[in-house]
Amino acid sequence: MSLESVRAFFAEKAPDVAVIELTTSTATVAEAAAGHGVAPAQIAKTLSIRIGDQVALVVTRGDARLDNRKAKAVFGGKVRMLDLAEVEAATGHPVGGVCPFGLIAPLPVYCDVSLKAFDEVVPAAGSTHSAVRIAPDRMATLTGAAWVDVCQEPG
């Protein structure tokens, strides 16, 4: 169902974007990078977070880590990662397939500025075997995402 909601999202908003399905798992950054032939940094991972009562998604480059100090300053409170059950309940996507597309209900989406290092990134597409290739700016536009700086410097 999750993969289908992503397909429907792109059919409506960006029919030129193809959902790529692999026979191997792309549930981790390393698996996704190997499967799609890109560097781990080019994988756009989606973090499901909670700030107080608000759930939001933050899309970062694959090798980035959330910087708690920056995130607290940007979001105005302590940031906590959702647990596995909360992630699927909030997004409609299984862990390993979480993306900002085809969500079960609208959520605030944020893209970390670290993604701007790439012309194209590879986020998941609703399953542990699917992804899309998309420009970071286009992904932000399609999902209504705001750009934020909430990650540690890669390195």
Backbone as a ProteinNet text record, in pm:
[ID]
protein_1_A
[PRIMARY]
MSLESVRAFFAEKAPDVAVIELTTSTATVAEAAAGHGVAPAQIAKTLSIRIGDQVALVVTRGDARLDNRKAKAVFGGKVRMLDLAEVEAATGHPVGGVCPFGLIAPLPVYCDVSLKAFDEVVPAAGSTHSAVRIAPDRMATLTGAAWVDVCQEPG
[TERTIARY]
82	0	85.9	193	279.6	343.7	396.9	455.8	351	229.3	121.4	87.5	93.6	64.7	174.1	297	406.8	387.3	351.1	324.2	212.1	107.1	-4.7	40.6	125.3	179.5	249.8	339.4	414.5	327	230.3	140	65.6	29.2	-45.4	44.5	157.3	237.8	359.9	413.1	535.5	544.2	459.1	454.6	585.6	675.5	805.1	902.6	871.7	959.5	919.4	1015.2	988.8	1026.7	941.3	973.6	1056.2	1173.7	1266.8	1253	1227.1	1219.2	1335.9	1405.8	1516.3	1475.3	1544.9	1516.6	1588.4	1687.9	1761.7	1711.1	1733.4	1688.8	1767.2	1696.2	1758.4	1718.5	1695.2	1643.3	1745.3	1874.9	1976.7	2046.1	2114.2	2187.6	2289.8	2364.1	2467	2404.5	2293.6	2226.7	2172.3	2112.8	2056.8	2166.7	2277.6	2388.6	2444	2464.2	2514.9	2415	2289.2	2186.2	2166.6	2185.2	2162.1	2291.7	2405.6	2533.4	2572	2541.7	2577.4	2653	2714.1	2780.7	2675.3	2706.5	2609.7	2556.5	2639.3	2595.5	2480.5	2472.2	2370.2	2234	2228.6	2100.5	2033	1907.8	1833.1	1752.7	1802.4	1731.4	1631	1518.5	1411.2	1402.1	1423.1	1415.5	1277.2	1216.5	1085.9	1109.5	1071.7	1102.5	977.3	991.7	886.1	948.4	879	913.4	787.9	789.7	668.9	560.9	446.5	336.5	339	432.7	438	531.9	483.6	565.9	604	727.1	775.1	876.2	906.1	1007	1121.9	1243	1361.9	1436.2	1455.8	1528.2	1671.3	1767.7	1909.6	1989.9	2113.1	2200.7	2232.1	2263.1	2276.6	2383.5	2488.7	2597.3	2588.2	2476.3	2460.6	2399.9	2433	2373.9	2307.7	2194.1	2123.5	2209.9	2218.5	2289.7	2183.4	2183.9	2077.9	2067.9	2180.9	2180.9	2115.6	2156.1	2098.3	1948.8	1912	1771.3	1684.9	1734.5	1658.5	1638	1742.8	1732.8	1633.4	1637.9	1550	1404.7	1383	1247.1	1188.8	1267.8	1216.6	1191.4	1256.8	1240.4	1324.7	1326.9	1404.5	1345.7	1433.3	1392.6	1415.4	1315	1324.1	1288.7	1364.4	1333.9	1212.4	1125.1	1011.3	1058.4	985.7	1019.3	954.7	985.9	942.2	791.3	714.9	569	517	575.3	532.2	560.8	674.9	712.3	606.8	572.9	475.6	337.2	298.3	168.2	160.3	269.7	269.4	282.2	360.8	391	314.1	276.5	218.3	323.4	450.7	561.2	637.6	687.5	768.9	907.8	970	1107.5	1191.9	1279.1	1357.2	1296.1	1170.8	1103.2	1042.6	1073.6	1014.8	1066.4	973.3	1005	900.5	924.1	827.2	713.4	703.4	602.8	491.9	368.4	258.2	231	240	219.4	73.3	51.4	-83.4	-164.3	-97.4	-158.7	-52	-91.7	8	95.2	224.7	321.3	412	463.1	564	687.6	742.5	863.1	970.9	1091.3	1207.4	1318.8	1389.2	1506.3	1629.6	1727.4	1850.3	1933.4	1998.4	2078.6	2192.5	2226.9	2332.2	2298.3	2169.1	2127.4	2165.8	2187.8	2216.3	2354.4	2433.5	2564.7	2549.8	2429.1	2407.4	2306.4	2328.2	2230.5	2112.3	2138.9	2036.2	2058.5	1948.9	1955.2	1860.2	1876.2	1797.6	1725.7	1604.6	1524.6	1446.6	1408.1	1322.1	1188	1109.8	980	870.7	868.5	757.4	773.7	887.1	912.5	1063	1101.6	1243.3	1316.4	1249.4	1310.4	1291.2	1240.1	1206.7	1267.5	1287.4	1344.7	1310.4	1344.9	1336.8	1467.6	1494.7	1607.8	1546.5	1589.4	1524.6	1621.5	1607.6	1687	1636.6	1727.7	1684.6	1583.8	1605.5	1512.1	1373.4	1369.7	1239.9	1169.7	1244.4	1185.5	1124.7	1197.8	1147	1021.1	1020.7	903.7	782.3	801	689.5	629.4	711.3	664.1	631.2	650	625.3	724.1	844.6	944	1009.5	1045.9	1126.3	1271.8	1363.9	1506.8	1553.7	1627.9	1680.7	1825.8	1897.1	2034	2034.5	2013.7	2000.4	2095.1	2190.1	2280.7	2423.1	2498.8	2641	2708	2820.8	2895.7	2942.1	2921.7	2968.3	3120	3167.9	3312.1	3349.6
-120.4	0	126	125.2	241.5	277.2	175.1	196	251.6	201.9	250.9	396.9	438.5	579.3	669.5	620.4	697.7	705.1	593.1	593.4	693.8	693.7	785.9	931.4	957.1	1091.4	1140.9	1058.3	1100.7	1104.9	1015.4	1019.1	1152.3	1203	1328.9	1451.9	1451.9	1574.1	1581.8	1466.4	1466.2	1336.4	1322.5	1196.3	1159.3	1254	1225.6	1155.6	1151.7	1086.2	939.3	851	706.9	647.3	561	484.1	363.9	349.4	241.9	132.7	10.6	-102.4	-196.4	-233.6	-328.4	-461.2	-567.6	-698.7	-714.6	-629.4	-634.3	-525.9	-544.3	-447.2	-316.2	-206.8	-74.6	-7.4	-89	-39.7	41.9	19.4	97.9	189	289.1	379.9	301.6	211.8	134	46.7	-21.9	-106.1	-22.4	91.5	178.2	233	276.2	329.6	223.5	102	-6.8	-41	-50.6	-87.3	14	140.9	246.9	302.6	248.2	288.6	432.6	478.6	614.9	609.7	720.4	730.6	733.9	680.9	685.6	826.9	927.9	1065.1	1106	1047.8	1086	1023.5	928.6	873.7	978.7	1008.2	1105.5	1026.9	1024	948.7	1039.5	980.8	1056.1	1015.9	1112.8	1091.8	1134	1049.6	1080.3	1126.6	1250.8	1310.5	1363.3	1384.3	1445.9	1562.1	1675.1	1790.7	1821	1790.1	1804.3	1713	1769.5	1690.6	1683.5	1752	1761.9	1657.6	1583.5	1490.6	1559.3	1540.8	1600.1	1505.9	1531.9	1456.2	1548.6	1497.4	1571	1482.6	1533.1	1459.1	1512.9	1420.7	1458.1	1373.2	1411.3	1326	1200.2	1093.5	963.3	951.2	1031.8	1022.8	1128.4	1200	1308.3	1254.4	1322.9	1293.8	1420.7	1403.7	1517	1580.3	1710.4	1785.3	1832.6	1775.2	1804.9	1952.7	2019.9	2162.7	2244.3	2217.7	2289.3	2259.7	2131	2091.6	2158.6	2163	2226.6	2375.2	2440	2582.9	2606	2522.1	2538.6	2505.6	2394.7	2348	2398.6	2466.9	2527.6	2432.9	2317.6	2222.2	2099.1	2013	1890.3	1799	1742.5	1654.7	1510.3	1426.5	1283.9	1205.4	1098.9	1011	925.1	900	812.2	667.1	582.3	439.8	375.3	248.9	181.6	187.5	157.4	158	299	397.9	537	583.5	540.3	582.2	537.2	409.5	358.3	417.5	436.9	496.8	640.9	715	856.5	875.8	789.1	809.9	717.5	599.2	497.9	416.6	446.6	377.2	292.2	175.9	94.3	155.3	130.4	174.8	111	190.3	144.9	189.5	236	286.8	424	482.5	612	720.4	801.5	911.6	1020.9	1138.9	1247.6	1245.8	1139.2	1129.4	1032.2	1060.5	966.6	932	1031.5	1008.7	976.8	900.6	862.1	985.3	1086.4	1213.7	1321.5	1444.6	1551.1	1568.1	1585.2	1614.1	1726.3	1807.6	1905.4	1831.2	1877.1	1817	1924.4	1885.7	1974	1904.5	1978.1	1925	1993.8	1913.5	1971.3	2025.2	2138.6	2203.4	2114.1	2009.3	1917.2	1851.6	1841.9	1781	1865.5	1995	2085.8	2061.9	1973.6	1939.2	1855.4	1806.2	1713.6	1768.2	1734.5	1767.5	1672.4	1549.1	1446.5	1365.1	1333.1	1247.1	1129.3	1026.9	904.5	873.5	927	892.5	762.9	698.3	580.2	620.4	518.4	544.8	455.4	442.9	375.3	227.5	168.7	28.2	9.2	-106.8	-135.2	-176.6	-166.6	-202.9	-94.9	21.6	122.7	258.1	337.1	470.9	553	680.1	768.1	845.2	896.5	988	1124.6	1224.9	1355.2	1463.6	1581.4	1696.4	1740.7	1774.4	1815.6	1930.7	2031.7	2144.3	2101.3	2008.2	1960.5	1879.6	1796.6	1719.1	1813.8	1919.1	2015.9	2084.6	2121.7	2188.3	2095.2	1971	1876.2	1842.1	1842.5	1804.3	1924.5	2044.7	2164.7	2179.9	2126.2	2126.6	2262.7	2291.1	2408.5	2362.9	2447.2	2416.8	2456.9	2367.2	2392.1	2344.1	2389.1	2344.5	2278.3	2145.4	2074.7	1954	1942.3	1827.2	1869.9	1773.3	1795.5	1805.9	1875.4	1883.8	1744.7	1701	1567.7	1560.3	1443.1	1430.8	1323.6
0	0	0	77.3	88.1	-45.6	-113.7	-246.3	-341.5	-332.2	-418.8	-389.7	-263	-231	-288.5	-292.7	-352.6	-504.4	-565.4	-710.4	-743.5	-662.6	-684.8	-668.3	-569.2	-546.9	-672.7	-727.5	-846.1	-970.8	-982.8	-1098	-1102.7	-985	-977.8	-988.8	-918.2	-904.1	-995.3	-1036.7	-1116.9	-1196.6	-1299.7	-1372.7	-1442.4	-1456.8	-1519.6	-1423.9	-1295.2	-1197.7	-1187	-1215.3	-1213.4	-1078.4	-1027.5	-907.7	-953.1	-893.9	-928.2	-823.1	-868.7	-776.5	-803	-697	-706.9	-644.5	-681.3	-622.7	-489.4	-464.6	-338.1	-244.6	-116.9	-17.9	-29.9	-11.6	-5.5	126.2	229.4	357.2	435.7	412.4	481.9	381.6	430.3	341.7	259.7	323.7	252.8	143.8	175.9	76.3	-39.5	-7.1	-110.6	-200.8	-142.2	-220.6	-315.5	-264.2	-347.7	-458.8	-423.8	-520.9	-631.7	-600.1	-698.9	-756.7	-713.6	-770.2	-741.3	-620.2	-579.9	-446.8	-411.3	-281.6	-171.6	-52.6	57.8	85.5	68.9	94.5	3.5	-116	-214.1	-185.9	-93.6	-51.4	37.1	9.4	89.9	193	317.3	421.4	490.3	526.1	589.9	736.4	823.6	968	1016.7	1097.5	1156.2	1299.1	1326.8	1456.7	1525.2	1654.9	1735.3	1812.2	1808.1	1889.6	1970.6	2099	2179.2	2125	2086.2	2030.3	1878.2	1815.8	1669.2	1609.4	1509.5	1433	1302.5	1260.3	1135.6	1070.8	944.5	871.8	835	848.4	806.4	707.2	586	483.5	481.7	498.5	504.3	407.1	384	303.9	384	315.5	378.4	483.7	474.3	571.7	681	684.8	783.8	913.6	1020.3	1151.6	1202	1266.2	1323.7	1432.2	1432.3	1535.1	1635.2	1754.2	1851.6	1885.7	1896	1929.8	1817.3	1694.1	1580.1	1568.4	1582.9	1568.9	1675.4	1798.3	1906.4	1876.3	1822.9	1790.2	1675.9	1573.8	1457.7	1491.8	1563.3	1589.7	1721.6	1801.8	1923.2	2038.2	2037.1	2145.9	2122.8	2222.7	2213.7	2106.1	2023.9	1914.8	1956.3	1932.2	1962.9	1837.5	1811.4	1698	1734.4	1637.8	1660.6	1664.9	1737.3	1736.1	1613	1588	1465.5	1445.2	1548.4	1535.6	1508.2	1574.7	1554.2	1411.4	1357	1221.2	1121.3	1124.9	1027.2	1051.1	1176.9	1207.3	1156.5	1166.2	1126.8	975.8	910.1	767.9	674.4	724.5	638.1	565.5	589.2	523.6	625.8	582.5	672.9	690	804.2	824.1	714	654.3	540.3	408.6	414	295.2	319	434.9	471.2	376.8	331.5	240.5	261	205.2	222.9	121.6	41.5	-64.5	-24.9	-64.6	-45.4	99.8	186.1	329.4	359.7	466.4	507.7	551.1	604.2	644.4	630.5	607.4	591	715.5	693.1	799.6	752.5	845.2	804.1	755.1	643	586.4	580.9	620.9	617.4	541.4	458.8	389	445.1	486.8	538.3	422.6	446.1	342.6	292.3	366.1	322.8	189	155.9	29.1	-91.4	-69.4	-180.4	-241.8	-182.8	-239.2	-366.7	-393.6	-504.8	-605.2	-732.8	-836.9	-830.1	-784.2	-776.4	-650.2	-581	-462.5	-483.9	-397.7	-412.9	-280.9	-264.6	-146.6	-169.1	-60.7	-67.6	-128.9	-163.3	-225.6	-167.3	-34.5	30.1	56.4	16	47.5	65.4	114.6	138.9	11	-103.8	-232	-338.7	-300.7	-401.3	-368.1	-474	-459	-582.4	-578.3	-695	-703.7	-821.8	-841.8	-868.8	-790.1	-798.7	-752.8	-809.3	-765	-627.8	-537	-402	-402.2	-485.9	-489.5	-535.9	-630.6	-679.3	-571.5	-500.3	-390.7	-287.7	-252.5	-154.1	-205.1	-332.3	-389.4	-389.9	-434.6	-443.9	-307.8	-204	-70.9	16.9	-34.8	44.8	158.8	140.9	247.7	264.8	387.8	420.3	432.2	390.2	403.5	542.5	607.1	741.5	747.9	849.4	874.8	1012.2	1013.7	1141.3	1154.5	1063.3	1068.1	1099.3	1151	1172.9	1036.7	1031.7	906.9	869.6	742.9	704.2	713	742.6	747.8	838.9
[MASK]
+++++++++++++++++++++++++++++++++++++++++++++++++++++++++++++++++++++++++++++++++++++++++++++++++++++++++++++++++++++++++++++++++++++++++++++++++++++++++++

